[in-house]
């Protein structure tokens, strides 16, 4: 077959590199190939391409992955810029090998109208190092704004908090949740903790040590909220995506409801466990829903390896060290993670906890399936030229001082890991390589094909 040959010199040629390709027929496969890139798009994929390019890349021991997507980050702008902003958060994402982020609405003001959503996109222009999408937020009384927000072509959908976490967004009434769900055309993204159970537990326990965090924010509370969200979705014939699932009971329930519900897990829940993490890290390990014991962690790994989980996100939720040092439970819940998500998971790949293919699947095809993300996540002609290049064999130590997040800490400080980000290409531009950022912020909005 004749190949299309452009007359001019193309932007970039990735030459003879081990690359993770995907097709519906063959699934994932690691192959040595060339990848031709022009005008920010993948032009051609195959061995022995003969394009002339402005830039040619060939790194023998490096693996080219499709650009990885983190579908849950909190970048805190507007309102909490002392913790993070779109510039610093996206810089951390770039250094962490993430090429696209979906950012959460619990800012101040929360992103609960179309105007506030548009404001976030305006703020992002020219200030984000990676591609971006912004969720709209659902509250008790903004049902009339849901369609307007979802109609934004770069909005992945609406996020709701069924249990109070950080920020004022909370939906604890069935009726309000139903009002929102009825209006959604995109999957409703849910923080599933049951507020009534949380309140009851808190008053009975009166917690004063972070070790009690998993009891206050109990398994029953998560299961109850997850069941309510999924059952309501079934009644209304809608889809829900349950964020950061932490319990064996929810895994079992969600496994049986895969026709309408998908779910996410986080690296911290797959890596840290109670009670050890609370002894070692104190409130730095405090997050909602909480890090639980090893039995639950094993259930999450089963869900990863049996294909029940659909996405893996960081839930990057920075708070300053001063804030985290407040006496529990005044200390805020949340753990930064956009820069460490991939290295931590590559280390798990190197310890045979999951395959590289499964990891990449959770951060590309899984995201496409849940959110109908357009033109990203697959190395295929016509798709956006976003790539994450990794060195699977590099041993190194995660360090607070290397964190680009404004909060400058990670619960993984001092952890030695095998597997590192080598370089990041966004829209055909080599934006990062071996510790150095090479471009100005180049991030662009991501698009979804289920927008009207
Ligand atoms: O612990 C958490 N903190 N969980 C969330 O889902 C929200 C987050 C935050 O925004 O700080």
Short mmCIF file of N, CA and C in Angstrom, two decimals, residues 191-193 213-214 217-223 226 242-252 254 263-266 268-270 272 278 287-301 303 309 315:
data_model
loop_
_atom_site.label_atom_id
_atom_site.label_comp_id
_atom_site.label_asym_id
_atom_site.label_seq_id
_atom_site.Cartn_x
_atom_site.Cartn_y
_atom_site.Cartn_z
N UNK A 191 -18.13 11.01 44.56
CA UNK A 191 -17.40 10.74 45.79
C UNK A 191 -18.40 10.09 46.74
N UNK A 192 -18.22 8.78 46.95
CA UNK A 192 -19.27 8.01 47.63
C UNK A 192 -18.92 7.73 49.10
N UNK A 193 -19.36 8.64 49.97
CA UNK A 193 -19.36 8.39 51.41
C UNK A 193 -20.72 8.90 51.89
N UNK A 213 -9.38 7.28 61.62
CA UNK A 213 -9.96 7.82 60.37
C UNK A 213 -10.79 6.76 59.62
N UNK A 214 -10.27 5.53 59.46
CA UNK A 214 -11.09 4.52 58.74
C UNK A 214 -12.35 4.10 59.50
N UNK A 217 -14.78 7.28 58.90
CA UNK A 217 -15.20 7.23 57.49
C UNK A 217 -15.27 5.75 57.12
N UNK A 218 -16.29 5.09 57.62
CA UNK A 218 -16.32 3.63 57.68
C UNK A 218 -16.62 2.96 56.35
N UNK A 219 -16.38 1.65 56.33
CA UNK A 219 -16.69 0.82 55.16
C UNK A 219 -18.18 0.92 54.83
N UNK A 220 -19.01 0.89 55.90
CA UNK A 220 -20.47 0.94 55.69
C UNK A 220 -20.85 2.25 55.00
N UNK A 221 -20.19 3.32 55.40
CA UNK A 221 -20.53 4.63 54.82
C UNK A 221 -20.25 4.62 53.32
N UNK A 222 -19.11 4.04 52.92
CA UNK A 222 -18.78 3.99 51.48
C UNK A 222 -19.76 3.08 50.74
N UNK A 223 -19.99 1.90 51.31
CA UNK A 223 -20.87 0.96 50.61
C UNK A 223 -22.28 1.52 50.46
N UNK A 226 -22.26 4.25 47.73
CA UNK A 226 -22.07 3.64 46.41
C UNK A 226 -23.35 2.95 45.96
N UNK A 242 -17.75 5.72 40.05
CA UNK A 242 -17.47 5.88 41.48
C UNK A 242 -15.96 6.09 41.66
N UNK A 243 -15.63 7.21 42.28
CA UNK A 243 -14.22 7.57 42.46
C UNK A 243 -13.61 6.83 43.65
N UNK A 244 -12.31 6.72 43.63
CA UNK A 244 -11.47 6.20 44.73
C UNK A 244 -12.17 5.19 45.63
N UNK A 245 -12.47 4.05 45.05
CA UNK A 245 -13.11 2.97 45.82
C UNK A 245 -12.09 2.36 46.77
N UNK A 246 -12.52 2.08 48.02
CA UNK A 246 -11.56 1.61 49.03
C UNK A 246 -11.94 0.30 49.71
N UNK A 247 -13.14 -0.21 49.48
CA UNK A 247 -13.55 -1.38 50.28
C UNK A 247 -13.81 -2.62 49.42
N UNK A 248 -13.58 -3.77 50.05
CA UNK A 248 -13.85 -5.05 49.38
C UNK A 248 -15.34 -5.17 49.05
N UNK A 249 -16.18 -4.62 49.95
CA UNK A 249 -17.63 -4.73 49.74
C UNK A 249 -18.07 -3.95 48.49
N UNK A 250 -17.51 -2.76 48.30
CA UNK A 250 -17.88 -2.00 47.09
C UNK A 250 -17.38 -2.70 45.82
N UNK A 251 -16.17 -3.26 45.90
CA UNK A 251 -15.64 -3.98 44.73
C UNK A 251 -16.62 -5.06 44.31
N UNK A 252 -17.10 -5.82 45.32
CA UNK A 252 -18.02 -6.91 45.02
C UNK A 252 -19.33 -6.38 44.42
N UNK A 254 -19.85 -3.43 42.91
CA UNK A 254 -19.65 -2.78 41.60
C UNK A 254 -19.38 -3.78 40.49
N UNK A 263 -15.64 2.22 37.97
CA UNK A 263 -15.00 2.80 39.16
C UNK A 263 -13.50 2.98 39.01
N UNK A 264 -12.99 3.78 39.94
CA UNK A 264 -11.59 4.21 39.95
C UNK A 264 -10.92 3.71 41.22
N UNK A 265 -9.62 3.43 41.15
CA UNK A 265 -8.82 3.24 42.36
C UNK A 265 -7.62 4.19 42.32
N UNK A 266 -7.00 4.39 43.49
CA UNK A 266 -5.86 5.30 43.60
C UNK A 266 -4.59 4.54 44.00
N UNK A 268 -2.37 5.38 46.19
CA UNK A 268 -2.11 5.34 47.63
C UNK A 268 -2.88 4.21 48.31
N UNK A 269 -4.10 3.90 47.81
CA UNK A 269 -4.86 2.80 48.39
C UNK A 269 -4.27 1.44 47.99
N UNK A 270 -3.53 1.42 46.88
CA UNK A 270 -2.90 0.17 46.44
C UNK A 270 -1.52 -0.03 47.07
N UNK A 272 -0.21 2.01 50.31
CA UNK A 272 -0.15 2.19 51.77
C UNK A 272 -1.31 1.42 52.41
N UNK A 278 -0.71 5.17 59.24
CA UNK A 278 -1.03 6.25 60.20
C UNK A 278 0.07 6.38 61.26
N UNK A 287 -6.86 10.86 54.24
CA UNK A 287 -7.56 11.20 53.00
C UNK A 287 -8.93 10.56 53.00
N UNK A 288 -9.82 11.11 52.19
CA UNK A 288 -11.19 10.59 52.11
C UNK A 288 -11.47 10.06 50.71
N UNK A 289 -12.03 8.86 50.60
CA UNK A 289 -12.18 7.87 51.66
C UNK A 289 -10.81 7.37 52.11
N UNK A 290 -10.74 6.82 53.32
CA UNK A 290 -9.44 6.58 53.95
C UNK A 290 -8.65 5.40 53.38
N UNK A 291 -7.39 5.41 53.70
CA UNK A 291 -6.54 4.23 53.45
C UNK A 291 -6.93 3.19 54.50
N UNK A 292 -7.24 1.99 54.03
CA UNK A 292 -7.75 0.94 54.93
C UNK A 292 -6.74 -0.21 55.08
N UNK A 293 -7.19 -1.32 55.72
CA UNK A 293 -6.23 -2.39 56.01
C UNK A 293 -5.92 -3.24 54.78
N UNK A 294 -5.01 -4.21 54.99
CA UNK A 294 -4.49 -5.00 53.87
C UNK A 294 -5.56 -5.84 53.18
N UNK A 295 -6.59 -6.27 53.92
CA UNK A 295 -7.63 -7.07 53.27
C UNK A 295 -8.33 -6.27 52.18
N UNK A 296 -8.62 -5.02 52.50
CA UNK A 296 -9.26 -4.17 51.49
C UNK A 296 -8.28 -3.92 50.34
N UNK A 297 -7.02 -3.69 50.68
CA UNK A 297 -6.04 -3.44 49.62
C UNK A 297 -5.96 -4.63 48.66
N UNK A 298 -5.98 -5.83 49.23
CA UNK A 298 -5.94 -7.02 48.36
C UNK A 298 -7.16 -7.07 47.44
N UNK A 299 -8.31 -6.67 47.96
CA UNK A 299 -9.53 -6.65 47.12
C UNK A 299 -9.37 -5.65 45.97
N UNK A 300 -8.72 -4.52 46.25
CA UNK A 300 -8.51 -3.53 45.18
C UNK A 300 -7.57 -4.10 44.12
N UNK A 301 -6.53 -4.81 44.56
CA UNK A 301 -5.62 -5.42 43.58
C UNK A 301 -6.33 -6.48 42.74
N UNK A 303 -9.38 -6.39 41.95
CA UNK A 303 -10.22 -5.63 41.02
C UNK A 303 -9.37 -5.09 39.85
N UNK A 309 -11.85 -2.77 37.63
CA UNK A 309 -11.61 -1.32 37.74
C UNK A 309 -11.43 -0.76 36.34
N UNK A 315 -6.10 11.52 42.43
CA UNK A 315 -6.81 12.34 43.41
C UNK A 315 -5.82 13.32 44.05
#
